[in-house]
Tab-separated table of C-alpha atoms in Angstrom:
chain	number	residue	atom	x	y	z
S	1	UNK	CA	-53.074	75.505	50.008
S	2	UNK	CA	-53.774	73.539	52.910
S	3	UNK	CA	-55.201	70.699	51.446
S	4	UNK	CA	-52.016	70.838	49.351
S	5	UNK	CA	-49.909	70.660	52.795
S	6	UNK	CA	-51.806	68.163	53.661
S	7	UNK	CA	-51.496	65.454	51.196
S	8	UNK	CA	-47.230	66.856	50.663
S	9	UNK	CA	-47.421	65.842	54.447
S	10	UNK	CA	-49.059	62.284	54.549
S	11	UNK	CA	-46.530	60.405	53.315
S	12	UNK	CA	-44.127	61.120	55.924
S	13	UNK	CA	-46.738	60.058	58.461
S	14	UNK	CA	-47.985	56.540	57.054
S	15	UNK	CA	-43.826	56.152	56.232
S	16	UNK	CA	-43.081	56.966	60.103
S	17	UNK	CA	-46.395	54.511	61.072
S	18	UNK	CA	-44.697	52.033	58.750
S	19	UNK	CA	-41.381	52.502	60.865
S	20	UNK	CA	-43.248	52.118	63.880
S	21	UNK	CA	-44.915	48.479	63.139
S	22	UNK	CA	-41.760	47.416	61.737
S	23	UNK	CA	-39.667	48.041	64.990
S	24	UNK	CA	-38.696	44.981	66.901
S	25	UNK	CA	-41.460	45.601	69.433
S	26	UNK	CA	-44.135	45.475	66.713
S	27	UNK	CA	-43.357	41.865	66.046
S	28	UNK	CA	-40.951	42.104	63.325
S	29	UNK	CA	-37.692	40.372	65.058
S	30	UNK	CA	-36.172	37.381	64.180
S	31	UNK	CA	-37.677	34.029	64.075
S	32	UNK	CA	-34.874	32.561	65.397
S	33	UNK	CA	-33.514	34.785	68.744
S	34	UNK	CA	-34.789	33.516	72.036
S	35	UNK	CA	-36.544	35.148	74.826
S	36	UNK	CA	-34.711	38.377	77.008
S	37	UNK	CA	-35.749	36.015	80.054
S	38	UNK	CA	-34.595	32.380	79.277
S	39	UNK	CA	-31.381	33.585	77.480
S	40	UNK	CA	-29.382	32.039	80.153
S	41	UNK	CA	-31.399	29.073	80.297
S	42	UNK	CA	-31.604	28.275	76.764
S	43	UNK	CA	-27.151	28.954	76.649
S	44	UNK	CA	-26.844	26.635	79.306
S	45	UNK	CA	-28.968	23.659	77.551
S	46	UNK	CA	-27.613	24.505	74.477
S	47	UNK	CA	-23.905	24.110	76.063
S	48	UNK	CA	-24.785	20.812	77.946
S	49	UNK	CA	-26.381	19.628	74.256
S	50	UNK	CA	-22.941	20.706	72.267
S	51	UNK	CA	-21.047	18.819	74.814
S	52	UNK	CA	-23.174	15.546	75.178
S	53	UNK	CA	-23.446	15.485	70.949
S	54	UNK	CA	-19.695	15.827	70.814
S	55	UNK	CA	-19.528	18.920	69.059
S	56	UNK	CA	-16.097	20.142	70.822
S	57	UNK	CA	-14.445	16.996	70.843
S	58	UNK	CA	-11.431	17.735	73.165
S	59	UNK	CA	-14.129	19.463	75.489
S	60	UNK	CA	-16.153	16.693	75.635
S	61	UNK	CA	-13.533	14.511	75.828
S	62	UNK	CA	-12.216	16.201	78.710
S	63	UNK	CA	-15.140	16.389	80.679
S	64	UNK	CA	-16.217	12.645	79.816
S	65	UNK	CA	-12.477	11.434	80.793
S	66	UNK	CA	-12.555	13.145	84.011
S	67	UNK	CA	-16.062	12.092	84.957
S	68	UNK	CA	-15.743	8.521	84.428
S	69	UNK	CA	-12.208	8.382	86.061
S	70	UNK	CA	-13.964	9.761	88.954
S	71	UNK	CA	-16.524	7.463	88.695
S	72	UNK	CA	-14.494	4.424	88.353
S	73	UNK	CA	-12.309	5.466	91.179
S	74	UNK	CA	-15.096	6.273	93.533
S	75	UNK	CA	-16.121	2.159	92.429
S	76	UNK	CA	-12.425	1.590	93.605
S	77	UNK	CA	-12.156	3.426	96.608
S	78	UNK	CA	-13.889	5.588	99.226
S	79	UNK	CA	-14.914	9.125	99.141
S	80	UNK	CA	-12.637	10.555	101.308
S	81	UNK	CA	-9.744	8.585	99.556
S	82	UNK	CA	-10.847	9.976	96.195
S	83	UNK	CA	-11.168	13.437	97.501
S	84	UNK	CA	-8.623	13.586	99.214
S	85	UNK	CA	-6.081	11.999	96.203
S	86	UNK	CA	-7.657	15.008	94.197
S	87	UNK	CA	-6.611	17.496	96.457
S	88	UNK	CA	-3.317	16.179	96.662
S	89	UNK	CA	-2.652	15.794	92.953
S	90	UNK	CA	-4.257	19.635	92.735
S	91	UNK	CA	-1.813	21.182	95.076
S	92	UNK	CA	1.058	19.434	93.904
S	93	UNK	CA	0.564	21.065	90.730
S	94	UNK	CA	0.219	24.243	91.543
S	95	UNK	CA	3.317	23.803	94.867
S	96	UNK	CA	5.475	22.491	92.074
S	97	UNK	CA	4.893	25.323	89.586
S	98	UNK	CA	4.668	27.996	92.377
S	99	UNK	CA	8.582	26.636	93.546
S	100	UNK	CA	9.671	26.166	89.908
S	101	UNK	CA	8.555	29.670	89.012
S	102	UNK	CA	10.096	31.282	92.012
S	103	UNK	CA	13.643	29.530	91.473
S	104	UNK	CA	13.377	30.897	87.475
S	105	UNK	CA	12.802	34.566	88.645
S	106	UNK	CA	15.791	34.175	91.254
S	107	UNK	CA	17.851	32.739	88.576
S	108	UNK	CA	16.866	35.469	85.746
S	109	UNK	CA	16.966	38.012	88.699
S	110	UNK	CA	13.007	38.667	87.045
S	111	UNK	CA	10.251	40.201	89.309
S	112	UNK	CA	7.518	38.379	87.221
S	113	UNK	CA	5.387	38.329	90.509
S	114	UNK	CA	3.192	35.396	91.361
S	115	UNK	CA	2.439	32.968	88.759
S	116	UNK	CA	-0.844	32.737	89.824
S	117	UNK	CA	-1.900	36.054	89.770
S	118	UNK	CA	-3.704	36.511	87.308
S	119	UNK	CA	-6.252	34.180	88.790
S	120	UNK	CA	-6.200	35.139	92.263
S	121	UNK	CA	-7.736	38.476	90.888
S	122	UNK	CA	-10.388	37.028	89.608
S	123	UNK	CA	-13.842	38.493	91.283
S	124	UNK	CA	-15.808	34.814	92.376
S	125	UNK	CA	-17.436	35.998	94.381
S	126	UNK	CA	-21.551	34.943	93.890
S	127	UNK	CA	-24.053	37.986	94.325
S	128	UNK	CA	-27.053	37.710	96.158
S	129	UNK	CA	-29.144	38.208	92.703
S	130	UNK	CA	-27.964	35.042	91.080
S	131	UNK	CA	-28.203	32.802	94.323
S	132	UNK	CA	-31.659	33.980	94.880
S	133	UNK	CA	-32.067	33.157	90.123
S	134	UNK	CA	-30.371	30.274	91.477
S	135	UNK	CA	-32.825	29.217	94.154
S	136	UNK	CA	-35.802	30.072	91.785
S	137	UNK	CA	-35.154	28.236	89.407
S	138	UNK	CA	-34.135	25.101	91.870
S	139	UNK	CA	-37.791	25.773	93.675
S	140	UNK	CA	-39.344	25.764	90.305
S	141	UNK	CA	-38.089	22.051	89.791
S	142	UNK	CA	-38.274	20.810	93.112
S	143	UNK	CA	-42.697	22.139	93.311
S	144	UNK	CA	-42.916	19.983	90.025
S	145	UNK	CA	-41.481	16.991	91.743
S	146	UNK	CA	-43.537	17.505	94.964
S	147	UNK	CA	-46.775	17.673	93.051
S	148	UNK	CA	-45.605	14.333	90.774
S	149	UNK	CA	-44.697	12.338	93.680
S	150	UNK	CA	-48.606	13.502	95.922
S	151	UNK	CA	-50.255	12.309	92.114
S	152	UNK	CA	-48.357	9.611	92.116
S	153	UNK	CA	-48.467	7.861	95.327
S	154	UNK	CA	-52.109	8.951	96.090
S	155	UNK	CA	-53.086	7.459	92.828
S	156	UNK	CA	-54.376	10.488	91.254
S	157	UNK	CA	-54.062	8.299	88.048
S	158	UNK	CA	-53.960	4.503	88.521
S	159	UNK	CA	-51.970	3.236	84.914
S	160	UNK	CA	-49.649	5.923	85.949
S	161	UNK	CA	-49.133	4.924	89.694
S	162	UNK	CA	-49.271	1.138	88.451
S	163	UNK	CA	-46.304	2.014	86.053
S	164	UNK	CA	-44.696	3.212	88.758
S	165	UNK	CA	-44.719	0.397	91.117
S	166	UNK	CA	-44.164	-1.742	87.972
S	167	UNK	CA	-40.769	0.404	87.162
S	168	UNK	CA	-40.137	0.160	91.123
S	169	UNK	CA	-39.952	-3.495	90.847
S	170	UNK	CA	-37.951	-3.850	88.244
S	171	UNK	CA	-35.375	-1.834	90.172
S	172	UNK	CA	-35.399	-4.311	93.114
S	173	UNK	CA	-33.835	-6.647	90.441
S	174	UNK	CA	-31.402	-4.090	89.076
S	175	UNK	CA	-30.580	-3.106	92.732
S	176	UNK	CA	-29.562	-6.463	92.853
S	177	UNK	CA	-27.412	-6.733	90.170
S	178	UNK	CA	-25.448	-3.281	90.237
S	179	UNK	CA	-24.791	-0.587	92.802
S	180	UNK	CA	-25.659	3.134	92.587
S	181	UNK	CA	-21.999	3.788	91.694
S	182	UNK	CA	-22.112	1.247	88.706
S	183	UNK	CA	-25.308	2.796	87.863
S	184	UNK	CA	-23.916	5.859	87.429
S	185	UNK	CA	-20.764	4.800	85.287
S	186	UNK	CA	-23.406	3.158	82.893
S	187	UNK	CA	-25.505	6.406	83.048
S	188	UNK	CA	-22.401	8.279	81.730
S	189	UNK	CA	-21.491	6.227	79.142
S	190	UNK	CA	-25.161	6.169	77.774
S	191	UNK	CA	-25.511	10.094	77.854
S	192	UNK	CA	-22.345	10.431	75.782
S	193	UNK	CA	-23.338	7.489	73.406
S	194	UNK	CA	-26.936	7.256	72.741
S	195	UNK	CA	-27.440	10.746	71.328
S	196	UNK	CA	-24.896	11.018	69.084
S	197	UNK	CA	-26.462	7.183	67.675
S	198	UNK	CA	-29.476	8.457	67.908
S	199	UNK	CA	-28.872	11.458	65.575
S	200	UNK	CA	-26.817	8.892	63.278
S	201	UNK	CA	-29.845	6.560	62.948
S	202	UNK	CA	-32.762	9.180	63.661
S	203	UNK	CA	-34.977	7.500	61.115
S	204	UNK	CA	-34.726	3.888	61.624
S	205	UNK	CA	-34.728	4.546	65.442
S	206	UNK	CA	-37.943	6.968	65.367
S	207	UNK	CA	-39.558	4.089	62.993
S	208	UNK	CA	-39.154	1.420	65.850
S	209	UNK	CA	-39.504	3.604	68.389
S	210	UNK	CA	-43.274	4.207	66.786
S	211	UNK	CA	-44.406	0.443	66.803
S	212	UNK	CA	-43.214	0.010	70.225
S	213	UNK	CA	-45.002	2.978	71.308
S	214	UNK	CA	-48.348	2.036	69.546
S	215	UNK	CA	-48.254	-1.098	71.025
S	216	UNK	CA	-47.779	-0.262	74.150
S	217	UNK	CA	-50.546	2.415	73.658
S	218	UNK	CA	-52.960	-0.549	72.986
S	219	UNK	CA	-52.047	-2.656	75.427
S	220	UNK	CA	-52.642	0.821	78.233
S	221	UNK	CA	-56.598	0.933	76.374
S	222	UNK	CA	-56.845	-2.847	77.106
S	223	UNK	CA	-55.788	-2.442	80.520
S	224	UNK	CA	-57.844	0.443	81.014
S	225	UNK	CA	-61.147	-0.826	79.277
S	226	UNK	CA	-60.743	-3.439	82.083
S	227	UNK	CA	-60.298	-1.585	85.031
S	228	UNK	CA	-64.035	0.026	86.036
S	229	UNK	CA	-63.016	2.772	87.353
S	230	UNK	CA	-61.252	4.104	84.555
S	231	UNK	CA	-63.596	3.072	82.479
S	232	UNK	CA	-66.491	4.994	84.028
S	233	UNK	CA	-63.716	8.093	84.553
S	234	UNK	CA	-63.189	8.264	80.859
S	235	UNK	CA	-67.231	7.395	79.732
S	236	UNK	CA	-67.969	10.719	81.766
């Protein structure tokens, strides 16, 4: 008899072990769901990718319009002109609307309330746990820069520091040329050109892209063969 309880009572143990191993802590979740940790992170690139790839088009639209009108009117005029035209546009909106609203409700005898209240309710306020996510994730960046720029400029690696002052000196003539504003306006209009080319023309790009990059991987060995102290760096 017990033997007999036994064996009646082993298959609801290896079915509950079977549970178990096929809970979403034994490894059985989906391929495709990100991390509990860099959720925010990865909605966040994933936004700034849908808008730069013109996935919303009146979104990106929006954001592209404004940016570059910004741009071109900082190009135009001085900060404090541009900020302070913003302002003014801003609150003449909202003045206008506010008085337009109020002489409706007297007129309908209404008692609506404000227009804007709906907003003004709205909790903004920024906890001290996402400033200090915030700050991490800022300090994160800012260490990696800190540790490029000390590799960098004490030549930690010499192709890499001479591809700096290289890329440095090509900037001198580009400095010459444009301003930072300028810069920028060009900057904008390649972010929300290039990739959607790119993913257009992925294959002819990535084929070019290739022979440039071997090349210029060849001519780095040449240059490196030559120097001697890479050379004996890399024979070690």
């Amino acid at each position: 008899m017990a033997e007999l309880s036994a064996a009646t009572q082993s298959p609801s143990v290896s079915s509950s072990s079977g549970a178990e191993s096929s809970a979403p802590g034994g490894g059985g979740g989906s391929p495709g769901a990100c991390p509990a940790l860099g959720a925010k992170s990865c909605g966040s690139s994933c936004a700034v990718h849908d808008l730069i790839f013109w996935r919303d088009v009146k979104k990106t639209g929006f954001v592209f319009g404004t940016t570059l009108i910004m741009l071109l009117s900082l190009a135009a005029f001085s900060v404090i002109s541009v900020v302070s035209y913003l302002i003014l546009a801003l609150l003449s909106v909202t003045i206008s609307f506010r008085v337009y609203k109020s002489v409706i409700q007297a007129v309908q005898k209404s008692e609506e309330g404000h227009p804007f209240k709906a907003y003004l309710d709205v909790d903004i306020t920024l906890s001290s746990e996402a400033f200090h996510n915030y700050v991490n994730a800022a300090m994160v960046h800012i260490n990696k820069a800190l540790k490029l720029i000390i590799r960098l400029f004490l030549v930690e690696d010499l192709v890499d520091s001479l591809k700096l002052a290289v890329f440095m000196w090509l900037m001198t003539y580009v400095g010459a040329v444009f301003n930072g504003i300028t810069l920028l306006i060009l900057a904008e209009l390649l972010i929300f050109s290039v990739p959607v080319v790119y993913e257009k023309y992925k294959t002819q790009i990535d084929h070019y892209v290739g022979i440039a990059r071997d090349q210029t991987k060849s001519i780095v060995e040449k240059i490196q063969a030559k120097v001697p102290g890479i050379a004996k760096k890399k024979a070690e």
